[in-house]
Structures are given as C-alpha cells and as structure tokens.
CSV table of C-alpha atoms and ligand atoms in Angstrom, one decimal:
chain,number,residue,atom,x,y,z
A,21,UNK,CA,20.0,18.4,-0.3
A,22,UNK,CA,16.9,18.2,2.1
A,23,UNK,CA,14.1,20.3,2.2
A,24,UNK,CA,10.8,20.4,4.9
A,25,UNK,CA,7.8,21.0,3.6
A,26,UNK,CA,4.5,20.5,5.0
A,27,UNK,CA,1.4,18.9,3.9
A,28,UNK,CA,-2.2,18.3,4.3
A,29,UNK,CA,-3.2,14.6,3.6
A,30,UNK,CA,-6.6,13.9,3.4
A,31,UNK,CA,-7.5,16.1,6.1
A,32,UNK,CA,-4.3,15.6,8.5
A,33,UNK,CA,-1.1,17.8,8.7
A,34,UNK,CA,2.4,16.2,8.3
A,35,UNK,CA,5.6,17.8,8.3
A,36,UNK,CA,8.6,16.4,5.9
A,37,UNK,CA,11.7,15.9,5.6
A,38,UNK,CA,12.4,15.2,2.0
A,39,UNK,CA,15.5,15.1,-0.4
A,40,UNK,CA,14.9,17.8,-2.7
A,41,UNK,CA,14.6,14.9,-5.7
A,42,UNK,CA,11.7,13.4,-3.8
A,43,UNK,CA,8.6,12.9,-6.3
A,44,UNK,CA,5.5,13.9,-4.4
A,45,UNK,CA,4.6,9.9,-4.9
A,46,UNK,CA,7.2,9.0,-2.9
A,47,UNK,CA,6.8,11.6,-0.5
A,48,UNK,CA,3.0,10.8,-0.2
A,49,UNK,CA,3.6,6.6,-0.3
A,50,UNK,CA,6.8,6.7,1.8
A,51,UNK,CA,6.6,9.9,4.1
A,52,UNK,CA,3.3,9.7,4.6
A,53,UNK,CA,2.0,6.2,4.4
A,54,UNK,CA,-0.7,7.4,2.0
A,55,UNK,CA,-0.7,4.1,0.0
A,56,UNK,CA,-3.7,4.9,-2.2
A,57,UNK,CA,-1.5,6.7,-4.9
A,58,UNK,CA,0.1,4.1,-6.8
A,59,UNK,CA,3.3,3.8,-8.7
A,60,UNK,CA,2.4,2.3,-11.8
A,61,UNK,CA,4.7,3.4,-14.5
A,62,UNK,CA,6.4,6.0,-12.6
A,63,UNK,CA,6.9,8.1,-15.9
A,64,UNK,CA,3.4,10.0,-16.3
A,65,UNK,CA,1.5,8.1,-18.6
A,66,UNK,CA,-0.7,5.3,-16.8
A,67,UNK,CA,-2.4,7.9,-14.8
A,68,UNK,CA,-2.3,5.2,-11.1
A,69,UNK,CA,-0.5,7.7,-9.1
A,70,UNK,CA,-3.4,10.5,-9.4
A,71,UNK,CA,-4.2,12.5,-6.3
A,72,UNK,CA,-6.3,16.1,-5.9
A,73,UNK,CA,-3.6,18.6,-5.0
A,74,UNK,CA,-4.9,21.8,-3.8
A,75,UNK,CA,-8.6,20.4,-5.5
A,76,UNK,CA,-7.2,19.7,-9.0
A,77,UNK,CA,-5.9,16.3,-10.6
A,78,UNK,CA,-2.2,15.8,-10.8
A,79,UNK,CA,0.0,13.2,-11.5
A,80,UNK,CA,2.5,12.8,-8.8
A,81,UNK,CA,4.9,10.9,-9.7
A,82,UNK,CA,5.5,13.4,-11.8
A,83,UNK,CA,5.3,16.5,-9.2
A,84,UNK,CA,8.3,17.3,-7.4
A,85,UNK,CA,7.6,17.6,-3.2
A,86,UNK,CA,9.0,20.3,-2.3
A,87,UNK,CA,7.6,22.8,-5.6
A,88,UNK,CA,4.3,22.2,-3.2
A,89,UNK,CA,5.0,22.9,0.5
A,90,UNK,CA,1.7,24.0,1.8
A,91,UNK,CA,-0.3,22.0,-0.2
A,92,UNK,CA,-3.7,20.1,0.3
A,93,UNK,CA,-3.8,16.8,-1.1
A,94,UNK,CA,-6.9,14.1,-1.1
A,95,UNK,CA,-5.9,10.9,-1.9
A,96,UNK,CA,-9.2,8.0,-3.0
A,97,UNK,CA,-8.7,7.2,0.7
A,98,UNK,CA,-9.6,10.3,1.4
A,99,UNK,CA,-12.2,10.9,-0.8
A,100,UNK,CA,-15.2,8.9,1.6
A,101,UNK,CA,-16.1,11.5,4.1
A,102,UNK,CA,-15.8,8.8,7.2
A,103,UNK,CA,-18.0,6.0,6.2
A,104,UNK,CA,-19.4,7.1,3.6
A,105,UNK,CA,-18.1,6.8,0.3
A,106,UNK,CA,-17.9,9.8,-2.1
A,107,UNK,CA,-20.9,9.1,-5.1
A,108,UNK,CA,-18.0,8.5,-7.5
A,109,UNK,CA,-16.7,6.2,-5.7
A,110,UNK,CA,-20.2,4.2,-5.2
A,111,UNK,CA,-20.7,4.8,-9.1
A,112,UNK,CA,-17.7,3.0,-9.6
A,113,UNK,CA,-19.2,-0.2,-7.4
A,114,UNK,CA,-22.3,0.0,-8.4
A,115,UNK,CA,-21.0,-0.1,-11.9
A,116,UNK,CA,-18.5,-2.5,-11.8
A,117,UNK,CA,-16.0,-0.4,-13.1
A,118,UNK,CA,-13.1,-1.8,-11.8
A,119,UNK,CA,-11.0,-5.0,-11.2
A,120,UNK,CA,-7.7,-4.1,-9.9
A,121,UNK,CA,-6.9,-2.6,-6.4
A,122,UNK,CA,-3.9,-0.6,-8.4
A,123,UNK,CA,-5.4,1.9,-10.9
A,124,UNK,CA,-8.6,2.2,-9.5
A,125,UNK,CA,-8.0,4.8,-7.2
A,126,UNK,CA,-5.9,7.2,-9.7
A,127,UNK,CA,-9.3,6.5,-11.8
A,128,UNK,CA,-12.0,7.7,-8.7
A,129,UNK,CA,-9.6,11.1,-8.3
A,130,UNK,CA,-9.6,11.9,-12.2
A,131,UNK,CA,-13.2,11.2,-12.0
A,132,UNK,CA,-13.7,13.2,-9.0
A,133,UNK,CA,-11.4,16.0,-11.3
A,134,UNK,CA,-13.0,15.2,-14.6
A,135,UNK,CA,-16.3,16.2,-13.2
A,136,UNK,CA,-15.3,19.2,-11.6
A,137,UNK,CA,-13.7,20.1,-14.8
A,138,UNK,CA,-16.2,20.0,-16.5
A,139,UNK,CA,-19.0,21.6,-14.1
A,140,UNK,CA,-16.7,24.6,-14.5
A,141,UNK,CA,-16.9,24.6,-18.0
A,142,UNK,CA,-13.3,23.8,-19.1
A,143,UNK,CA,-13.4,22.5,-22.3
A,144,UNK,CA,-11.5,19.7,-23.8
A,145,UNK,CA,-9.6,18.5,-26.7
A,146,UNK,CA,-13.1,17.2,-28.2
A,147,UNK,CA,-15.4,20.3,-26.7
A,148,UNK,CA,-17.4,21.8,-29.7
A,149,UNK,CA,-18.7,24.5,-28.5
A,150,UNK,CA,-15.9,26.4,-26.7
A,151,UNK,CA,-18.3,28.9,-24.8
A,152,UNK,CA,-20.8,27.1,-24.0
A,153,UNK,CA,-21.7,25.1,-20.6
A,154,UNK,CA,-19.7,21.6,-20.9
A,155,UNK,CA,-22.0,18.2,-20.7
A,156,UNK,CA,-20.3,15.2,-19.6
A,157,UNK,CA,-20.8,12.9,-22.7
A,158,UNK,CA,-19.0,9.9,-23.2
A,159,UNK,CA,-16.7,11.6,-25.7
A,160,UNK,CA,-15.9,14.3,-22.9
A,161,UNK,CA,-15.5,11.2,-20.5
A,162,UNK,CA,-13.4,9.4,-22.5
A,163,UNK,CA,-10.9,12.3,-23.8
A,164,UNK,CA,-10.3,13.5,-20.3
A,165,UNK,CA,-10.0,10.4,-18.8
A,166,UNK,CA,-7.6,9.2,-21.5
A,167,UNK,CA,-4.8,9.8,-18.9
A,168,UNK,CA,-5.6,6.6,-16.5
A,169,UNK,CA,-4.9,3.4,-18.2
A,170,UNK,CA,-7.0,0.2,-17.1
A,171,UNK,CA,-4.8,-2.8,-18.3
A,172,UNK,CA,-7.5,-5.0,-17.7
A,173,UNK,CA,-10.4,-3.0,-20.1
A,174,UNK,CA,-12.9,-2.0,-17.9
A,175,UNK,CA,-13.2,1.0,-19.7
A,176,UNK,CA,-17.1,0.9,-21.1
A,177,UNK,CA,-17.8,0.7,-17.1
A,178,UNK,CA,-15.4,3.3,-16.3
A,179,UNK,CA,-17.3,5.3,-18.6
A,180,UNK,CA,-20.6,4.7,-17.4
A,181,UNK,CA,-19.7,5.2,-13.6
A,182,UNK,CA,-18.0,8.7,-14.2
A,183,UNK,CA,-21.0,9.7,-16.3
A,184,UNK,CA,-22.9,8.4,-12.8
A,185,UNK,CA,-20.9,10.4,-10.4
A,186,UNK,CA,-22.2,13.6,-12.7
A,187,UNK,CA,-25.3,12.9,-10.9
B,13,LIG,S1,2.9,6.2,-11.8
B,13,LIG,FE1,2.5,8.3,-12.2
B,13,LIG,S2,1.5,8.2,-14.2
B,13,LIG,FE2,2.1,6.1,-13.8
B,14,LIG,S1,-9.0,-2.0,-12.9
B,14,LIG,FE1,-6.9,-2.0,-12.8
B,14,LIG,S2,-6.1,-2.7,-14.6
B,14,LIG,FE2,-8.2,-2.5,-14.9
C-alpha cells in the first residue's frame, strides 16, 4: 500500500509517494536524492544514517516515512547555512576527526544533537548530577555519541571536535 506524505529537506518541500514499508532512509536517499544519510548497517546500530528530524537526532533507517508526514529534516548537507559550514562541522576539519565520506555525516548530526542535548540539560547514562546543568565532558561525549560507529578509530578526534562545536 502507498502513502503521500510530505517533507521538508534541508529547507526544501517535497511531496512523496512512498510504499507504506518505506524506511525514512530510503525515502530521504531514494525519494529525495538526499545522499548525505547513509546506509551503513541498515539495522540501527552504526549510527551512518543520522539526520535532525523535527531538530532531534534519529536514526532513519530505523523510522518508518510515513509515521512522519510533516516533518522537518536536516541532513549534514544541510547543516552549512550556504557556504558556510556549521562550527561542528569546521570542528570536525579542523580536528581531523574524520577519514571516511560514509559515517562522517551521521557523526556531524549526532554532534549537532549531542550538543543540543546537552545545553538543555538532558542527562545521560553517565550524568552524576541529575538536576544540575549538564557539561559536555568527554565522558558525556563519549556515552552519547556511542551510537555512531567509526570503523576506522577516529574516535579521540571525534571527541575532541564535538567538545569544539560546544564552543
Ligand atoms: S544504517 Fe541506520 S544505524 Fe546503520
Ligand atoms: S571516519 Fe568513517 S569509518 Fe572512521
């Protein structure tokens, strides 16, 4: 069975037809043409496939389409507002915190999720003090970012550039 839903992608509005079995990864890579979510594992645990739906991280290839007609989604591409790159993004150059075009941008959008996360004051699975303001140690870092898998290792950088983009 088909549904239509609609979609905002990094700032444009499409309109899809989609079988109602369509993962929002495939709806976003082959739909859309957003090719900045990647399918990595395509079973929720290497993190590649990581967009900002409606402003929070998701996994999409584990997010049905059509349970989010209407929705606003920001993919890395869509992350640089025109030219200019979003500071996460120029944390992770600066830093060197990557090495592969294929997780890197699930990475930048947990990042870019992490820190909002955080600046709200959700705390974590390693958060000590559950009612106070949350800082973005390396233990927070690394807990919350434990979803995105680097095959390569570039995790100490990976570290360092999201505790960067905190900046
Ligand atoms: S492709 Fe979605 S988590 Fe791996
Ligand atoms: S940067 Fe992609 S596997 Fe490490």
């Amino acid at each position: 069975m088909d549904g239509e839903i609609g979609l905002r992608v990094d700032g444009r509005r499409r309109r899809l037809l989609v079988d109602t079995r369509t993962t929002l990864l495939d709806a976003l890579r082959d739909g859309v043409g957003a090719t900045a979510p990647k399918k990595g594992c395509d079973h929720g645990q290497c993190g590649a496939c990581t967009v900002l739906l409606d402003g929070r991280r998701v996994i999409t290839c584990l997010a049905l389409a059509v349970a989010h007609d209407g929705a606003d989604v920001t993919t890395a591409e869509g992350l640089a507002d025109g030219g200019r790159l979003h500071p996460v993004q120029e944390a992770f150059l600066e830093r060197d915190a990557l090495q592969c075009g294929f997780c890197t941008p699930g990475q930048v959008c947990s990042a870019v999720g992490v820190l909002d996360e955080v600046a709200a004051g959700h705390p974590s699975a390693v958060t000590e003090d559950l009612n106070g303001p949350v800082e973005p140690t390396d233990a927070e870092i690394r807990e919350r970012m434990s979803g995105n898998l680097c095959r390569c290792g570039a995790y100490v950088a990976i570290v360092a550039a999201v505790r960067d983009g905190a900046r």
